[in-house]
XYZ file of C-alpha atoms in Angstrom:
724
model
C -6.794 -108.553 -106.416
C -7.849 -108.328 -110.077
C -11.088 -108.963 -111.931
C -9.875 -112.325 -113.247
C -12.467 -114.226 -111.205
C -15.251 -112.642 -113.302
C -16.531 -113.968 -116.615
C -16.252 -111.710 -119.680
C -19.758 -110.170 -119.413
C -19.426 -109.626 -115.663
C -16.083 -107.910 -116.179
C -17.402 -105.679 -118.953
C -20.306 -104.631 -116.700
C -17.893 -103.839 -113.857
C -15.581 -101.750 -116.062
C -18.465 -99.751 -117.599
C -18.283 -96.640 -115.438
C -19.085 -93.444 -117.320
C -22.790 -92.756 -117.652
C -25.871 -94.905 -116.940
C -25.550 -98.694 -116.906
C -28.294 -101.329 -116.767
C -27.350 -104.881 -115.791
C -29.963 -107.589 -116.285
C -28.838 -110.248 -113.813
C -30.646 -113.554 -114.195
C -31.199 -115.723 -111.106
C -27.897 -117.032 -109.698
C -25.801 -115.154 -112.270
C -23.425 -113.548 -109.774
C -25.239 -110.270 -109.222
C -23.699 -109.662 -105.780
C -20.245 -110.515 -107.121
C -20.641 -107.931 -109.903
C -21.899 -105.252 -107.509
C -19.109 -105.759 -104.982
C -16.417 -105.916 -107.663
C -17.772 -102.749 -109.232
C -17.506 -100.932 -105.910
C -13.998 -102.380 -105.501
C -13.063 -101.285 -109.024
C -14.359 -97.722 -108.575
C -12.286 -97.258 -105.407
C -9.172 -99.228 -106.447
C -8.828 -97.392 -109.747
C -9.275 -94.061 -107.999
C -12.280 -93.209 -110.168
C -14.267 -92.046 -107.154
C -13.554 -91.492 -103.498
C -15.406 -93.994 -101.262
C -17.525 -91.225 -99.699
C -18.683 -90.179 -103.213
C -20.402 -93.530 -103.808
C -23.955 -94.432 -102.792
C -25.044 -98.089 -102.925
C -28.700 -98.943 -102.315
C -30.205 -102.327 -101.456
C -33.543 -103.645 -100.227
C -32.438 -105.505 -97.087
C -30.000 -104.747 -94.287
C -28.605 -108.232 -94.792
C -27.694 -107.471 -98.420
C -26.170 -104.131 -97.429
C -23.996 -105.697 -94.725
C -22.871 -108.491 -97.041
C -21.944 -106.017 -99.763
C -20.029 -103.803 -97.320
C -18.170 -106.787 -95.857
C -17.163 -108.144 -99.272
C -15.899 -104.786 -100.542
C -13.800 -104.200 -97.407
C -12.315 -107.676 -97.832
C -11.492 -107.064 -101.503
C -9.858 -103.731 -100.691
C -8.220 -105.149 -97.545
C -9.550 -102.298 -95.421
C -11.051 -102.435 -91.959
C -13.133 -99.284 -92.494
C -14.593 -97.808 -95.636
C -16.663 -94.575 -95.732
C -19.097 -95.865 -98.349
C -22.778 -95.001 -98.079
C -24.273 -98.510 -98.321
C -27.760 -99.226 -97.006
C -31.400 -99.806 -97.772
C -33.491 -97.102 -99.398
C -35.300 -96.613 -96.089
C -32.149 -96.381 -93.962
C -30.390 -93.958 -96.332
C -33.500 -91.787 -96.556
C -33.909 -91.877 -92.769
C -30.323 -90.608 -92.354
C -30.958 -87.862 -94.895
C -34.130 -86.836 -93.077
C -32.418 -86.742 -89.674
C -30.216 -84.042 -91.147
C -32.672 -82.004 -93.216
C -36.276 -82.725 -92.169
C -36.566 -79.470 -90.214
C -37.199 -77.744 -93.550
C -40.638 -79.400 -93.766
C -41.710 -78.960 -90.160
C -40.546 -82.119 -88.363
C -37.863 -82.408 -85.687
C -34.711 -84.504 -86.043
C -36.072 -86.749 -83.289
C -39.043 -87.919 -85.358
C -40.412 -91.379 -84.571
C -40.719 -94.110 -87.202
C -44.051 -95.907 -86.918
C -44.183 -99.598 -87.706
C -47.340 -101.431 -88.782
C -48.577 -101.879 -85.192
C -48.108 -98.171 -84.453
C -49.940 -97.266 -87.662
C -52.874 -99.507 -86.751
C -53.051 -98.050 -83.229
C -53.170 -94.550 -84.691
C -55.832 -95.461 -87.258
C -57.994 -97.022 -84.508
C -57.815 -93.748 -82.551
C -58.790 -91.778 -85.671
C -61.725 -94.081 -86.449
C -63.015 -93.539 -82.912
C -62.598 -89.763 -83.229
C -64.540 -89.699 -86.488
C -67.391 -91.423 -84.632
C -68.019 -93.775 -87.522
C -70.199 -96.643 -86.411
C -70.716 -98.205 -89.833
C -67.439 -100.172 -89.777
C -66.920 -99.461 -93.457
C -63.402 -100.885 -93.414
C -60.967 -102.511 -90.984
C -57.945 -100.578 -89.673
C -55.624 -102.890 -91.604
C -57.532 -102.422 -94.855
C -57.317 -98.664 -94.374
C -53.597 -98.856 -93.587
C -52.974 -100.937 -96.718
C -54.941 -98.476 -98.848
C -53.045 -95.485 -97.455
C -49.743 -97.245 -98.152
C -50.871 -97.926 -101.732
C -51.690 -94.232 -102.220
C -48.290 -93.188 -100.906
C -46.444 -95.687 -103.091
C -48.234 -94.184 -106.090
C -47.518 -90.663 -104.771
C -51.232 -89.887 -104.414
C -51.953 -87.244 -101.759
C -55.235 -87.008 -99.774
C -56.312 -84.029 -101.907
C -55.594 -85.914 -105.144
C -57.556 -88.942 -103.952
C -60.428 -86.751 -102.704
C -61.014 -85.575 -106.292
C -61.366 -89.209 -107.404
C -63.496 -90.474 -104.497
C -67.089 -91.296 -105.457
C -68.468 -93.896 -103.026
C -69.105 -93.497 -99.296
C -66.235 -95.911 -98.598
C -63.803 -94.033 -100.841
C -64.683 -90.713 -99.194
C -64.381 -92.279 -95.732
C -60.877 -93.608 -96.498
C -59.839 -90.186 -97.776
C -61.060 -88.638 -94.499
C -59.009 -91.129 -92.491
C -55.985 -90.627 -94.794
C -56.125 -86.850 -94.317
C -56.558 -87.177 -90.531
C -53.776 -89.796 -90.453
C -51.250 -87.484 -92.116
C -52.165 -84.635 -89.761
C -51.851 -86.933 -86.735
C -48.411 -88.114 -87.857
C -47.301 -84.474 -88.039
C -48.689 -83.768 -84.553
C -46.909 -86.839 -83.193
C -43.683 -85.881 -84.966
C -43.767 -89.284 -86.612
C -43.237 -90.848 -90.039
C -44.315 -94.197 -91.399
C -42.132 -96.291 -93.726
C -43.660 -94.795 -96.863
C -42.990 -91.263 -95.609
C -39.286 -92.088 -95.359
C -39.252 -92.325 -99.167
C -41.637 -89.438 -99.895
C -40.287 -86.667 -97.680
C -36.800 -86.496 -99.246
C -38.551 -85.692 -102.540
C -40.556 -82.951 -100.840
C -37.334 -81.520 -99.407
C -35.611 -81.672 -102.829
C -38.545 -79.788 -104.396
C -38.740 -77.133 -101.676
C -34.996 -76.723 -101.167
C -32.990 -77.244 -104.397
C -29.846 -76.374 -102.449
C -30.284 -79.546 -100.382
C -30.705 -81.607 -103.564
C -27.508 -80.088 -104.956
C -25.742 -80.933 -101.672
C -26.509 -84.652 -102.133
C -25.763 -84.585 -105.865
C -22.343 -83.214 -104.980
C -21.933 -85.740 -102.160
C -22.899 -88.851 -104.172
C -21.322 -88.766 -107.636
C -21.794 -92.469 -108.376
C -24.966 -94.441 -107.557
C -25.336 -98.234 -107.489
C -28.732 -99.892 -107.054
C -29.418 -103.545 -106.263
C -32.739 -105.288 -107.082
C -33.817 -102.370 -109.232
C -36.884 -104.275 -110.467
C -38.408 -103.841 -106.979
C -38.305 -100.048 -106.933
C -41.543 -98.103 -106.622
C -42.434 -94.626 -107.872
C -40.904 -92.620 -104.966
C -37.683 -94.656 -105.162
C -37.495 -94.091 -108.922
C -37.873 -90.328 -108.473
C -35.335 -90.296 -105.625
C -32.753 -91.979 -107.847
C -33.418 -89.881 -110.950
C -33.188 -86.634 -108.957
C -29.862 -87.665 -107.410
C -28.437 -88.919 -110.732
C -29.634 -86.122 -113.022
C -26.457 -84.035 -112.561
C -23.700 -86.628 -113.156
C -25.701 -89.427 -114.873
C -23.417 -91.937 -113.161
C -25.933 -94.551 -112.138
C -25.673 -98.336 -112.384
C -28.773 -100.443 -111.680
C -28.820 -104.209 -111.352
C -31.921 -106.349 -111.410
C -34.005 -109.061 -113.007
C -37.443 -108.248 -114.353
C -38.346 -111.949 -113.997
C -37.978 -111.507 -110.229
C -40.215 -108.443 -109.897
C -42.639 -109.684 -107.217
C -43.657 -106.653 -105.180
C -46.296 -105.005 -107.358
C -48.746 -105.357 -104.456
C -46.689 -102.894 -102.444
C -46.104 -100.452 -105.269
C -43.085 -101.826 -107.162
C -43.262 -100.945 -110.860
C -41.646 -103.356 -113.312
C -41.588 -100.540 -115.889
C -38.757 -98.904 -113.901
C -36.311 -101.570 -115.115
C -37.907 -102.420 -118.472
C -38.058 -98.743 -119.480
C -34.745 -97.695 -117.905
C -33.258 -97.003 -121.338
C -36.093 -94.535 -122.057
C -35.249 -92.524 -118.938
C -31.490 -92.721 -119.532
C -31.040 -92.688 -123.295
C -27.247 -93.090 -123.270
C -27.541 -96.233 -121.163
C -25.357 -99.301 -121.787
C -27.027 -102.688 -121.205
C -25.413 -105.943 -120.033
C -27.181 -109.268 -119.568
C -25.725 -111.868 -117.178
C -26.927 -115.298 -118.307
C -24.451 -117.752 -116.813
C -26.038 -119.277 -113.707
C -23.782 -120.422 -110.855
C -26.512 -121.728 -108.543
C -29.047 -124.104 -110.078
C -28.958 -127.146 -112.329
C -30.025 -126.783 -115.955
C -33.180 -128.829 -115.265
C -34.307 -126.318 -112.649
C -33.450 -123.345 -114.885
C -35.228 -124.772 -117.940
C -38.344 -125.504 -115.874
C -38.347 -121.981 -114.405
C -37.796 -120.301 -117.772
C -40.468 -122.425 -119.469
C -42.992 -120.963 -117.005
C -41.924 -117.308 -116.954
C -41.737 -117.205 -120.766
C -45.537 -117.199 -120.706
C -45.391 -113.596 -119.498
C -45.754 -110.988 -122.234
C -43.684 -108.166 -120.805
C -40.146 -109.273 -120.019
C -36.585 -108.930 -121.234
C -35.290 -111.950 -123.116
C -32.725 -114.046 -121.233
C -31.290 -117.504 -121.745
C -29.848 -118.872 -118.506
C -27.101 -121.460 -118.847
C -26.069 -123.524 -115.816
C -22.373 -123.579 -114.982
C -22.944 -127.006 -113.390
C -24.600 -130.110 -114.804
C -28.094 -131.030 -115.897
C -29.207 -132.323 -112.486
C -32.312 -134.221 -111.410
C -35.879 -133.714 -112.570
C -38.375 -131.663 -110.597
C -40.202 -133.918 -108.121
C -44.008 -133.657 -108.335
C -46.124 -135.090 -105.506
C -49.899 -135.267 -105.185
C -51.321 -135.543 -101.661
C -54.812 -135.772 -100.206
C -54.634 -132.762 -97.863
C -52.248 -130.418 -96.062
C -51.479 -132.995 -93.330
C -50.488 -135.585 -95.901
C -48.521 -132.937 -97.756
C -46.505 -132.243 -94.607
C -45.874 -135.975 -94.120
C -44.709 -136.278 -97.725
C -42.207 -133.444 -97.199
C -40.864 -135.087 -94.026
C -40.446 -138.415 -95.791
C -38.736 -136.958 -98.862
C -36.465 -134.961 -96.528
C -35.533 -138.111 -94.620
C -34.703 -139.870 -97.871
C -32.483 -136.965 -99.000
C -30.647 -137.009 -95.668
C -29.955 -140.740 -95.860
C -29.041 -140.964 -99.528
C -27.145 -137.685 -99.940
C -25.818 -137.132 -96.395
C -27.539 -133.753 -96.110
C -27.983 -131.602 -93.019
C -31.233 -129.872 -91.995
C -29.906 -126.447 -93.005
C -29.760 -127.577 -96.635
C -33.566 -127.650 -96.863
C -36.120 -124.896 -97.291
C -39.890 -125.307 -97.288
C -41.558 -122.449 -99.178
C -45.235 -121.532 -99.335
C -47.402 -118.793 -100.844
C -49.049 -117.628 -97.598
C -47.951 -117.685 -93.951
C -51.097 -119.568 -92.929
C -49.794 -122.677 -94.723
C -47.032 -123.145 -92.181
C -49.299 -124.505 -89.417
C -49.699 -128.068 -90.762
C -46.009 -128.152 -91.650
C -44.971 -127.002 -88.177
C -47.246 -129.550 -86.520
C -45.694 -132.385 -88.501
C -42.096 -131.265 -87.939
C -42.697 -130.820 -84.189
C -44.204 -134.305 -83.856
C -41.293 -135.940 -85.615
C -38.741 -133.775 -83.815
C -37.154 -132.100 -86.837
C -35.698 -128.668 -85.950
C -36.819 -125.694 -88.036
C -36.616 -121.917 -88.237
C -39.685 -120.058 -89.353
C -39.231 -116.681 -91.013
C -42.180 -114.360 -90.653
C -43.413 -115.255 -87.187
C -43.399 -112.793 -84.291
C -39.992 -111.210 -84.450
C -38.021 -110.471 -81.296
C -38.535 -106.695 -81.538
C -42.289 -107.169 -82.066
C -42.885 -109.147 -78.876
C -45.178 -107.235 -76.591
C -42.771 -106.799 -73.675
C -39.914 -105.784 -75.995
C -42.119 -103.335 -77.862
C -43.211 -101.822 -74.526
C -39.615 -101.185 -73.497
C -38.843 -99.711 -76.910
C -41.898 -97.487 -76.453
C -40.390 -96.063 -73.243
C -37.201 -95.253 -75.132
C -39.090 -93.738 -78.067
C -41.113 -91.500 -75.758
C -37.946 -90.295 -74.056
C -36.631 -89.244 -77.482
C -39.906 -87.798 -78.793
C -42.336 -86.393 -76.199
C -44.882 -85.594 -78.927
C -45.472 -89.267 -79.736
C -48.939 -89.809 -78.267
C -49.359 -93.332 -79.702
C -46.225 -94.437 -77.900
C -47.285 -92.676 -74.693
C -50.652 -94.451 -74.742
C -48.784 -97.734 -74.916
C -46.715 -97.283 -71.759
C -48.524 -94.790 -69.563
C -50.101 -97.715 -67.687
C -47.313 -100.265 -68.064
C -46.544 -101.597 -65.540
C -50.051 -100.983 -64.188
C -50.303 -97.589 -62.443
C -54.083 -97.265 -62.211
C -54.246 -94.982 -65.261
C -57.270 -96.270 -67.181
C -58.920 -95.238 -70.446
C -61.219 -92.670 -68.780
C -58.288 -90.914 -67.124
C -56.424 -90.822 -70.413
C -59.504 -89.419 -72.194
C -59.529 -86.545 -69.668
C -55.880 -85.883 -70.475
C -56.565 -85.861 -74.224
C -59.473 -83.446 -73.765
C -57.383 -81.106 -71.572
C -54.549 -81.100 -74.108
C -57.002 -80.057 -76.834
C -58.523 -77.363 -74.651
C -55.136 -75.910 -73.672
C -53.634 -76.515 -77.140
C -50.585 -78.172 -75.655
C -48.892 -81.562 -76.024
C -50.640 -84.539 -74.406
C -47.500 -85.310 -72.437
C -47.399 -81.829 -70.917
C -50.855 -82.086 -69.305
C -49.649 -85.008 -67.157
C -47.646 -82.732 -64.889
C -50.790 -81.013 -63.610
C -53.457 -83.714 -63.043
C -55.415 -81.552 -60.561
C -56.374 -79.215 -63.382
C -58.316 -82.162 -64.865
C -59.999 -82.944 -61.532
C -57.871 -86.053 -61.157
C -57.040 -86.817 -57.536
C -55.438 -89.428 -55.294
C -53.374 -92.341 -56.620
C -54.191 -91.582 -60.252
C -52.921 -88.037 -59.909
C -49.766 -89.285 -58.209
C -49.251 -91.914 -60.922
C -49.573 -89.346 -63.732
C -47.156 -86.947 -62.041
C -44.580 -89.655 -61.370
C -44.800 -90.931 -64.956
C -44.318 -87.371 -66.245
C -41.306 -86.822 -63.988
C -39.758 -90.169 -64.968
C -39.964 -89.569 -68.716
C -38.954 -85.874 -68.435
C -35.934 -86.844 -66.333
C -34.571 -89.223 -68.953
C -35.548 -86.928 -71.811
C -33.245 -84.319 -70.290
C -30.528 -86.944 -69.784
C -30.706 -88.424 -73.292
C -27.677 -86.491 -74.581
C -25.637 -87.050 -71.405
C -25.963 -90.828 -71.055
C -25.115 -93.563 -73.523
C -28.067 -95.410 -75.041
C -27.192 -98.443 -72.917
C -26.914 -96.521 -69.631
C -30.136 -94.649 -70.233
C -32.136 -97.727 -71.242
C -31.031 -99.859 -68.300
C -31.561 -97.104 -65.739
C -34.950 -96.065 -67.141
C -36.351 -99.603 -67.339
C -35.260 -100.397 -63.798
C -36.717 -97.154 -62.441
C -39.976 -97.714 -64.357
C -40.283 -101.074 -62.592
C -40.466 -103.182 -65.774
C -37.972 -105.838 -64.676
C -39.474 -105.941 -61.194
C -42.945 -106.368 -62.732
C -41.948 -109.524 -64.622
C -39.805 -110.815 -61.741
C -42.712 -110.711 -59.288
C -45.455 -111.761 -61.712
C -47.273 -115.074 -61.213
C -47.779 -115.363 -64.978
C -46.068 -118.596 -66.151
C -44.680 -116.675 -69.169
C -43.262 -113.892 -67.010
C -39.797 -115.459 -66.821
C -39.537 -115.582 -70.591
C -40.715 -111.973 -70.829
C -38.112 -110.957 -68.206
C -35.421 -112.729 -70.264
C -36.580 -110.969 -73.440
C -36.309 -107.546 -71.794
C -32.854 -108.467 -70.476
C -31.887 -109.588 -73.989
C -33.051 -106.245 -75.374
C -30.866 -104.376 -72.876
C -27.956 -106.593 -73.931
C -28.596 -105.790 -77.591
C -28.443 -102.055 -76.787
C -25.113 -102.594 -74.993
C -23.736 -104.461 -78.008
C -24.944 -101.666 -80.274
C -23.073 -99.104 -78.152
C -19.892 -101.175 -78.372
C -20.197 -101.411 -82.178
C -21.038 -97.723 -82.581
C -19.703 -95.776 -79.572
C -20.858 -92.395 -80.916
C -24.348 -93.528 -81.882
C -27.346 -92.065 -80.095
C -30.465 -93.673 -78.685
C -32.335 -92.294 -81.724
C -29.944 -94.163 -83.994
C -30.543 -97.445 -82.158
C -34.312 -96.992 -82.378
C -34.008 -96.173 -86.075
C -31.968 -99.312 -86.776
C -34.482 -101.487 -84.932
C -37.454 -99.957 -86.728
C -35.909 -100.710 -90.138
C -35.124 -104.384 -89.513
C -36.866 -106.959 -91.697
C -37.761 -110.613 -91.123
C -34.824 -111.882 -93.086
C -32.372 -109.781 -91.045
C -33.071 -112.117 -88.104
C -32.415 -115.297 -90.044
C -29.349 -117.236 -88.963
C -28.248 -119.534 -91.769
C -25.599 -121.152 -89.542
C -28.279 -122.935 -87.519
C -28.732 -126.568 -88.501
C -32.461 -126.261 -89.031
C -34.899 -126.561 -91.896
C -36.020 -123.092 -92.995
C -39.742 -122.312 -93.360
C -40.699 -119.118 -95.193
C -42.956 -117.562 -97.779
C -41.680 -117.361 -101.334
C -41.493 -113.570 -100.980
C -39.165 -113.920 -97.973
C -36.911 -116.353 -99.849
C -35.896 -113.857 -102.494
C -32.113 -113.516 -102.680
C -31.479 -116.766 -100.789
C -30.490 -120.224 -101.999
C -30.723 -123.774 -100.678
C -29.602 -127.157 -102.035
C -33.138 -128.556 -101.732
C -36.425 -126.651 -101.913
C -39.907 -127.985 -101.162
C -42.641 -125.798 -102.624
C -45.903 -126.667 -100.878
C -49.447 -125.657 -101.740
C -49.108 -125.801 -105.521
C -52.893 -125.805 -105.889
C -54.595 -123.583 -108.418
C -56.160 -120.758 -106.456
C -53.467 -120.930 -103.793
C -50.489 -120.496 -106.098
C -51.442 -118.538 -108.115
C -53.884 -116.940 -105.689
C -57.545 -116.811 -106.716
C -57.662 -113.021 -106.651
C -54.895 -112.851 -109.278
C -56.717 -114.946 -111.881
C -58.833 -112.110 -113.259
C -55.928 -109.723 -113.755
C -53.272 -110.263 -116.412
C -50.712 -108.145 -114.503
C -51.384 -109.940 -111.208
C -51.145 -113.365 -112.835
C -47.838 -112.429 -114.446
C -46.515 -111.359 -111.056
C -47.610 -114.709 -109.551
C -45.746 -116.425 -112.387
C -42.613 -114.415 -111.598
C -43.028 -115.397 -107.958
C -43.083 -119.064 -108.966
C -39.923 -118.442 -111.005
C -38.272 -117.016 -107.876
C -39.325 -120.081 -105.861
C -37.833 -122.550 -108.344
C -34.559 -120.669 -108.686
C -33.900 -120.694 -104.917
C -32.879 -124.349 -105.360
C -29.382 -125.411 -106.310
C -29.865 -129.163 -106.743
C -33.381 -130.423 -106.172
C -36.962 -129.120 -106.184
C -40.129 -130.845 -104.988
C -43.549 -129.453 -105.941
C -46.514 -130.576 -103.838
C -50.243 -130.063 -104.314
C -53.324 -131.420 -102.543
C -56.640 -132.619 -103.930
C -58.404 -131.434 -100.763
C -57.300 -128.515 -98.610
C -58.910 -126.581 -95.780
C -58.991 -122.902 -96.695
C -59.549 -120.004 -94.315
C -60.977 -122.287 -91.637
C -63.707 -123.533 -93.980
C -64.500 -127.036 -95.072
C -62.075 -128.801 -97.325
C -62.246 -127.682 -100.939
C -61.364 -129.806 -103.944
C -58.146 -128.793 -105.558
C -56.397 -129.130 -108.893
C -52.710 -128.705 -109.656
C -51.480 -125.169 -110.238
C -51.611 -124.004 -113.848
C -47.900 -123.241 -113.464
C -47.184 -126.978 -113.196
C -48.848 -127.524 -116.589
C -46.528 -124.865 -118.053
C -43.505 -127.044 -117.197
C -42.755 -129.620 -119.931
C -43.315 -133.187 -118.752
C -39.673 -133.992 -119.555
C -38.609 -131.878 -116.567
C -41.019 -133.511 -114.097
C -40.733 -136.737 -112.097
C -44.117 -137.770 -110.718
C -43.613 -139.361 -107.307
C -46.364 -141.426 -105.717
C -46.762 -140.460 -102.125
C -46.681 -144.085 -100.937
C -43.344 -144.695 -102.617
C -42.009 -141.318 -101.512
C -42.533 -142.052 -97.854
C -41.595 -145.703 -97.777
C -38.609 -146.433 -95.577
C -37.023 -148.897 -98.013
C -34.320 -146.335 -98.895
C -34.094 -144.987 -95.391
C -33.734 -148.179 -93.410
C -31.994 -150.201 -96.084
C -34.743 -152.795 -96.430
C -38.166 -152.853 -98.026
C -41.110 -152.268 -95.753
C -44.791 -152.454 -96.400
C -45.840 -149.485 -98.522
C -48.581 -148.143 -96.296
C -48.829 -144.594 -95.147
C -50.704 -145.692 -92.058
C -47.821 -147.859 -90.950
C -45.348 -145.016 -91.400
C -47.267 -142.458 -89.405
C -49.094 -144.494 -86.799
C -47.611 -147.953 -86.320
C -44.787 -147.638 -83.845
C -43.330 -149.367 -80.843
C -46.022 -150.229 -78.320
C -46.654 -147.402 -75.906
C -45.211 -147.576 -72.417
C -42.562 -150.189 -73.212
C -39.644 -147.739 -72.961
C -37.539 -147.229 -69.849
C -34.910 -144.714 -68.820
C -31.557 -146.028 -70.046
C -32.950 -147.780 -73.157
C -30.957 -147.370 -76.354
C -33.140 -146.349 -79.306
C -32.756 -145.530 -82.973
C -34.409 -142.576 -84.751
C -34.647 -142.428 -88.558
C -32.975 -138.999 -88.700
C -31.015 -138.475 -85.486
C -29.590 -141.994 -85.309
C -28.783 -143.882 -82.077
C -29.491 -142.355 -78.707
C -30.217 -143.064 -75.054
C -33.470 -142.342 -73.214
C -32.687 -140.048 -70.291
C -36.220 -139.087 -69.214
C -39.833 -140.299 -69.476
C -43.135 -138.543 -68.921
C -46.793 -139.307 -69.569
C -48.247 -142.610 -70.641
C -50.106 -144.216 -73.520
C -50.513 -141.925 -76.508
C -49.248 -138.979 -74.457
C -45.944 -140.565 -73.513
C -42.885 -138.396 -74.146
C -39.212 -139.301 -73.995
C -36.087 -137.227 -73.581
C -33.282 -138.659 -75.732
C -29.608 -137.773 -75.956
C -28.208 -138.899 -79.317
C -24.619 -139.874 -80.012
C -23.777 -136.545 -81.675
C -24.883 -134.706 -78.525
C -28.294 -133.678 -79.890
C -30.997 -133.592 -77.195
C -34.613 -134.113 -78.203
C -37.972 -134.332 -76.452
C -40.132 -136.628 -78.609
C -43.741 -137.814 -78.582
C -43.506 -141.599 -78.732
C -46.669 -141.862 -80.817
C -45.036 -140.055 -83.719
C -41.303 -140.521 -83.270
C -41.066 -144.039 -84.748
C -38.351 -144.995 -82.284
C -36.843 -148.458 -82.508
C -35.565 -150.020 -79.302
C -32.072 -151.451 -79.632
C -31.676 -154.703 -77.731
C -28.694 -156.893 -77.051
């Protein structure tokens, strides 16, 4: 395999090996192709051994794709490359060397829910009754400090107001509590390697010797700790290649610093720069519209994206009355695209600025019966019953984790209430021992009867499996522990109508652990828990499903779809109101819009509403986003909603152009029977196999000719009975 498939600039960037390299990769310019071919080139040419290369990404999905592509290019089944996210690579480093800063190798990784639970405990302990800030606001503020590498002591010197001093107090107590619990949050995963490098230069030299060539994807999204991590690792050999697009820097709110990529040449003076401008994804119309908007930003690197394909269609612009009408307009335009261009559901994505916007869209899609995947809802590993089981496993690994212990000590119910737990906490403080250790002697706390028995049994259960954790596989331990704890029995015997689903979710979790053990036979329970804790929303997305994808614009980064609907293009919603007073924030919103447009390969629809309900309040009057006015009229096709939703292109004949008829006027209720043949505008011809309800509540179960089975509300399905 040669580099002949690359264009001249891509090839030059791949072959540039010695010293620092910066690759500006415009949207759709083959960034992943360049990265994978560079890894292939480094190994094939014998320039570096695979184990000497470190490749860093921002999602597990990107890491797996890169690894898979490189193995395919090299025709190898295994490849000892270090490829992973910043967080996963740092977590592995810490598992090996964190003892030098006072943590154990079994440290827990706290997710957002764990962080909030801990902060709530700390607020209660500080006895603050003023409710100066919510736990989530405090968590967000602490994360901001860490991303800027601001310690509690540093912030204390700046604090002036009561609120600022209060947050510093919580921040300081939070860091101490994490240490006591032998736990790290996501931000700590990036900070503590730097602390280790500073305290133990020998460990830094170990990793400099280990990783002689460093590749970084999406470099524009790096924050201050990530920048320092990379510069420390690269300072010896200077062999670092970063790839990114400043126009797609959209994570300033979580600490990303666009200066990292724009000023890369200042940090690495001998740097060579390559700019990839040939776009292999979008039409020229889409690219020109996107560039015309982002050019209004002051601080950016100049790029001129040229589409490898044709000019394409104009950007569709649709004005609607409110969010319900907006959803109906999307459905109708989608139907038209399916009929005219023979598209499948998986070819569509509906993007929005905030998660809250999905509700009206979901309602509309459910009524019509259009299948969809929503990215950003409650993920599998965040479901309560799944998280409870994971908590059992985490406690077995780390007995110091009091937040995790609080979660499961009374699940399933053992009669251990808050008062009993408070006694345990107080005894642990008095005796200066771990909270877990006081459970073995409940009588010392004047706890008697069933509660005492429950505490002792819980202690014995967890201690038993803690001692077995190195002797059993992760799968064996998990299944045995959960059965002995009575979790499966609890859901099996529960009268809760959702209990069956919860039972199935726990069973699915146990299956996932088994599959993990098959994939990685030598991996420990700690490793499984680490992998789960570092998963992101997008890692759960299955693009093989024939469903429309719903997601925020942030979640869509790195993905592409033939057709993109961008809803909520109202000024104040996109861009958000709170960004309008800040030049930097507004520029980031503009970059976010650029990302949204460039997710589309063939067609983009922009939708805004003149009235929209915001935050549960009354409808507010809206105007089109200022970003729409930054797109030249030549690139826009204004589509009247009435003509957009008419079925004249869908059904093959002109119908009355009334929105009311489309949404509400349907076959008379109650005139369907089991066995009737019907036609649906999207799913085609099918047979009614079941009926339930009556009048406006009537539902039908239909099996369509392609095997698709749908339960539809007659009122909204617009079914046509086929007679004769």
